[in-house]
Amino acid sequence: MKRTVAVIQARMGSRRLPGKILEPLHDDVSLLAYQCRRLRHTEGVDELVIATTTARRDDVIAELAQREGLRVCRGSEHDVLGRFVLAADMSLADTLVRITSDSPFRDPGVIARCVAEHRAHGAEYTRPQAGHLPKGLRAEIVETRVLRQIDSDRATTDREREHVTIRIRENPDAYRCLAVGFADNLHHPEFDLSVDTADELEFVRMIHSSLQARAWPADIDHICALLTETALAQPQQQGLAS
């Protein structure tokens, strides 16, 4: 059986909102800690690890990983592809799930579905179909050997090292790619649950508060239902928690 490992790429040096992943989503639970707790027992995933950088400012991320009982891999700040290969080496991963740390509501059910379809079809790269899910709730599954090939290719550009899977996405005919379809009620690409600004941080806090007020779980079905019901998909709009 292939070993599948989910890797959260995380660093403190965000250009627009530095340190955002350690900002609280609710109470004293940070965006990153919340995501770790949601994803650590995802069906079909053998381990969850955090890949951060060797920069001193990212020591706090390594400390968070330790508190959450997760292994951490540290590598280059700019060579994110290299970090994923290091994480694969450390965890003996045959298959990797790529997760960014600025989307706290990423759904383990979505990841589990993509992993299962990836295995069933013998794919090299899998993601949800375009337009089928909100931004920040998607997942990428990729075979480690494919990333190794890209990493070892002397023609690999800095852009490809920063964005990890962009060569695959821009050259889909060169790989066995799979797009996973989801139900019609989840076709909301206009919703954005990622955090890159202070307004977006406040928006995801409002979503969490609104879900709590309704006693709804923070899964993709209920988040889409909430945003559709309130017709609020942008951080600047108000009234979500009412």
Tab-separated table of N, CA and C in Angstrom, residues 145-219:
chain	number	residue	atom	x	y	z
A	145	ARG	N	7.220	10.923	-6.825
A	145	ARG	CA	8.219	10.760	-7.888
A	145	ARG	C	8.092	11.848	-8.947
A	146	VAL	N	6.881	12.372	-9.157
A	146	VAL	CA	6.707	13.461	-10.123
A	146	VAL	C	7.389	14.728	-9.610
A	147	LEU	N	7.194	15.024	-8.330
A	147	LEU	CA	7.861	16.201	-7.758
A	147	LEU	C	9.374	16.021	-7.754
A	148	ARG	N	9.843	14.811	-7.529
A	148	ARG	CA	11.297	14.566	-7.568
A	148	ARG	C	11.852	14.852	-8.963
A	149	GLN	N	11.107	14.424	-9.984
A	149	GLN	CA	11.559	14.670	-11.354
A	149	GLN	C	11.669	16.161	-11.638
A	150	ILE	N	10.679	16.909	-11.208
A	150	ILE	CA	10.695	18.357	-11.425
A	150	ILE	C	11.807	18.996	-10.613
A	151	ASP	N	11.974	18.545	-9.378
A	151	ASP	CA	13.009	19.096	-8.497
A	151	ASP	C	14.411	18.870	-9.056
A	152	SER	N	14.631	17.718	-9.665
A	152	SER	CA	15.970	17.379	-10.168
A	152	SER	C	16.249	17.917	-11.575
A	153	ASP	N	15.221	18.449	-12.229
A	153	ASP	CA	15.368	18.982	-13.583
A	153	ASP	C	16.067	20.342	-13.525
A	154	ARG	N	17.196	20.460	-14.189
A	154	ARG	CA	17.953	21.714	-14.146
A	154	ARG	C	17.221	22.855	-14.856
A	155	ALA	N	16.197	22.516	-15.629
A	155	ALA	CA	15.410	23.543	-16.317
A	155	ALA	C	14.297	24.104	-15.436
A	156	THR	N	14.089	23.537	-14.259
A	156	THR	CA	13.029	24.007	-13.372
A	156	THR	C	13.297	25.449	-12.956
A	157	THR	N	12.296	26.300	-13.085
A	157	THR	CA	12.442	27.729	-12.824
A	157	THR	C	12.152	28.062	-11.363
A	158	ASP	N	12.536	29.269	-10.961
A	158	ASP	CA	12.222	29.734	-9.606
A	158	ASP	C	10.709	29.769	-9.390
A	159	ARG	N	9.966	30.159	-10.421
A	159	ARG	CA	8.506	30.197	-10.326
A	159	ARG	C	7.950	28.801	-10.054
A	160	GLU	N	8.491	27.807	-10.716
A	160	GLU	CA	8.034	26.432	-10.516
A	160	GLU	C	8.423	25.920	-9.134
A	161	ARG	N	9.533	26.394	-8.617
A	161	ARG	CA	9.936	25.991	-7.267
A	161	ARG	C	9.065	26.665	-6.207
A	162	GLU	N	8.631	27.859	-6.478
A	162	GLU	CA	7.787	28.572	-5.518
A	162	GLU	C	6.369	28.006	-5.490
A	163	HIS	N	5.841	27.638	-6.654
A	163	HIS	CA	4.440	27.250	-6.750
A	163	HIS	C	4.221	25.734	-6.835
A	164	VAL	N	5.273	24.961	-6.725
A	164	VAL	CA	5.287	23.504	-6.516
A	164	VAL	C	4.657	22.705	-7.660
A	165	THR	N	3.375	22.865	-7.911
A	165	THR	CA	2.686	22.021	-8.905
A	165	THR	C	2.367	22.756	-10.201
A	166	ILE	N	2.884	23.963	-10.361
A	166	ILE	CA	2.457	24.778	-11.502
A	166	ILE	C	2.890	24.167	-12.838
A	167	ARG	N	4.035	23.476	-12.877
A	167	ARG	CA	4.446	22.847	-14.132
A	167	ARG	C	3.426	21.778	-14.550
A	168	ILE	N	2.925	21.028	-13.586
A	168	ILE	CA	1.931	19.993	-13.890
A	168	ILE	C	0.646	20.635	-14.399
A	169	ARG	N	0.208	21.686	-13.706
A	169	ARG	CA	-1.053	22.340	-14.075
A	169	ARG	C	-0.977	23.001	-15.446
A	170	GLU	N	0.198	23.495	-15.801
A	170	GLU	CA	0.346	24.168	-17.092
A	170	GLU	C	0.695	23.209	-18.225
A	171	ASN	N	1.001	21.957	-17.886
A	171	ASN	CA	1.323	20.945	-18.905
A	171	ASN	C	0.570	19.647	-18.589
A	172	PRO	N	-0.762	19.709	-18.534
A	172	PRO	CA	-1.535	18.544	-18.091
A	172	PRO	C	-1.392	17.324	-18.995
A	173	ASP	N	-1.069	17.522	-20.266
A	173	ASP	CA	-0.933	16.388	-21.175
A	173	ASP	C	0.329	15.574	-20.906
A	174	ALA	N	1.252	16.136	-20.138
A	174	ALA	CA	2.510	15.438	-19.851
A	174	ALA	C	2.393	14.527	-18.631
A	175	TYR	N	1.255	14.582	-17.946
A	175	TYR	CA	1.067	13.798	-16.726
A	175	TYR	C	-0.319	13.153	-16.733
A	176	ARG	N	-0.483	12.127	-15.900
A	176	ARG	CA	-1.802	11.518	-15.744
A	176	ARG	C	-2.573	12.356	-14.726
A	177	CYS	N	-3.341	13.288	-15.231
A	177	CYS	CA	-4.066	14.238	-14.382
A	177	CYS	C	-5.533	13.836	-14.258
A	178	LEU	N	-6.086	14.080	-13.090
A	178	LEU	CA	-7.474	13.746	-12.812
A	178	LEU	C	-8.171	14.931	-12.174
A	179	ALA	N	-9.365	15.250	-12.652
A	179	ALA	CA	-10.193	16.302	-12.064
A	179	ALA	C	-11.414	15.644	-11.428
A	180	VAL	N	-11.610	15.875	-10.138
A	180	VAL	CA	-12.688	15.239	-9.383
A	180	VAL	C	-13.894	16.166	-9.331
A	181	GLY	N	-15.049	15.638	-9.710
A	181	GLY	CA	-16.268	16.432	-9.691
A	181	GLY	C	-16.981	16.365	-8.352
A	182	PHE	N	-17.644	17.466	-7.992
A	182	PHE	CA	-18.394	17.545	-6.744
A	182	PHE	C	-19.827	17.989	-7.031
A	183	ALA	N	-20.693	17.821	-6.046
A	183	ALA	CA	-22.122	18.080	-6.209
A	183	ALA	C	-22.395	19.536	-6.574
A	184	ASP	N	-23.538	19.755	-7.233
A	184	ASP	CA	-23.893	21.081	-7.729
A	184	ASP	C	-23.937	22.135	-6.630
A	185	ASN	N	-24.366	21.763	-5.425
A	185	ASN	CA	-24.490	22.747	-4.349
A	185	ASN	C	-23.141	23.274	-3.879
A	186	LEU	N	-22.050	22.645	-4.338
A	186	LEU	CA	-20.702	23.081	-3.949
A	186	LEU	C	-19.998	23.861	-5.058
A	187	HIS	N	-20.709	24.135	-6.144
A	187	HIS	CA	-20.107	24.852	-7.273
A	187	HIS	C	-20.131	26.356	-6.996
A	188	HIS	N	-19.206	26.794	-6.145
A	188	HIS	CA	-19.164	28.201	-5.753
A	188	HIS	C	-17.733	28.744	-5.806
A	189	PRO	N	-17.165	28.862	-7.005
A	189	PRO	CA	-15.815	29.418	-7.116
A	189	PRO	C	-15.749	30.891	-6.731
A	190	GLU	N	-16.923	31.539	-6.630
A	190	GLU	CA	-16.937	32.960	-6.245
A	190	GLU	C	-16.677	33.156	-4.762
A	191	PHE	N	-16.807	32.099	-3.953
A	191	PHE	CA	-16.519	32.205	-2.524
A	191	PHE	C	-15.020	32.009	-2.300
A	192	ASP	N	-14.450	32.789	-1.414
A	192	ASP	CA	-13.011	32.705	-1.128
A	192	ASP	C	-12.818	32.595	0.375
A	193	LEU	N	-12.305	31.450	0.832
A	193	LEU	CA	-12.099	31.196	2.251
A	193	LEU	C	-10.628	31.261	2.641
A	194	SER	N	-9.784	31.761	1.750
A	194	SER	CA	-8.372	31.933	2.077
A	194	SER	C	-8.159	33.299	2.731
A	195	VAL	N	-7.047	33.428	3.431
A	195	VAL	CA	-6.775	34.647	4.196
A	195	VAL	C	-5.468	35.274	3.714
A	196	ASP	N	-5.586	36.489	3.193
A	196	ASP	CA	-4.394	37.215	2.754
A	196	ASP	C	-4.398	38.661	3.234
A	197	THR	N	-5.524	39.104	3.807
A	197	THR	CA	-5.636	40.480	4.294
A	197	THR	C	-6.345	40.482	5.642
A	198	ALA	N	-6.304	41.629	6.324
A	198	ALA	CA	-6.992	41.753	7.608
A	198	ALA	C	-8.500	41.583	7.444
A	199	ASP	N	-9.071	42.073	6.345
A	199	ASP	CA	-10.498	41.915	6.093
A	199	ASP	C	-10.860	40.445	5.917
A	200	GLU	N	-10.022	39.703	5.216
A	200	GLU	CA	-10.286	38.282	4.998
A	200	GLU	C	-10.156	37.497	6.301
A	201	LEU	N	-9.244	37.929	7.167
A	201	LEU	CA	-9.125	37.303	8.485
A	201	LEU	C	-10.400	37.508	9.280
A	202	GLU	N	-10.929	38.704	9.262
A	202	GLU	CA	-12.174	38.978	9.971
A	202	GLU	C	-13.328	38.187	9.354
A	203	PHE	N	-13.297	38.000	8.046
A	203	PHE	CA	-14.338	37.257	7.357
A	203	PHE	C	-14.394	35.798	7.824
A	204	VAL	N	-13.231	35.121	7.896
A	204	VAL	CA	-13.258	33.719	8.324
A	204	VAL	C	-13.633	33.605	9.799
A	205	ARG	N	-13.299	34.621	10.592
A	205	ARG	CA	-13.750	34.620	11.991
A	205	ARG	C	-15.274	34.716	12.055
A	206	MET	N	-15.859	35.538	11.196
A	206	MET	CA	-17.317	35.664	11.143
A	206	MET	C	-17.966	34.354	10.699
A	207	ILE	N	-17.336	33.678	9.749
A	207	ILE	CA	-17.869	32.396	9.309
A	207	ILE	C	-17.880	31.404	10.466
A	208	HIS	N	-16.768	31.312	11.173
A	208	HIS	CA	-16.695	30.387	12.308
A	208	HIS	C	-17.756	30.721	13.342
A	209	SER	N	-17.899	31.992	13.667
A	209	SER	CA	-18.881	32.422	14.655
A	209	SER	C	-20.297	32.086	14.204
A	210	SER	N	-20.575	32.294	12.919
A	210	SER	CA	-21.913	32.022	12.392
A	210	SER	C	-22.227	30.531	12.392
A	211	LEU	N	-21.257	29.713	12.051
A	211	LEU	CA	-21.451	28.265	12.106
A	211	LEU	C	-21.722	27.814	13.538
A	212	GLN	N	-20.958	28.366	14.475
A	212	GLN	CA	-21.149	28.023	15.888
A	212	GLN	C	-22.547	28.422	16.353
A	213	ALA	N	-22.981	29.604	15.937
A	213	ALA	CA	-24.293	30.100	16.366
A	213	ALA	C	-25.420	29.202	15.865
A	214	ARG	N	-25.211	28.576	14.705
A	214	ARG	CA	-26.224	27.684	14.138
A	214	ARG	C	-26.020	26.232	14.560
A	215	ALA	N	-24.955	25.970	15.313
A	215	ALA	CA	-24.585	24.601	15.691
A	215	ALA	C	-24.344	23.737	14.452
A	216	TRP	N	-23.730	24.352	13.425
A	216	TRP	CA	-23.398	23.649	12.193
A	216	TRP	C	-21.926	23.252	12.205
A	217	PRO	N	-21.587	22.083	11.663
A	217	PRO	CA	-20.168	21.726	11.526
A	217	PRO	C	-19.503	22.589	10.458
A	218	ALA	N	-18.196	22.736	10.566
A	218	ALA	CA	-17.455	23.574	9.613
A	218	ALA	C	-17.007	22.751	8.415
A	219	ASP	N	-17.954	22.074	7.773
A	219	ASP	CA	-17.616	21.317	6.571
A	219	ASP	C	-18.053	22.100	5.335
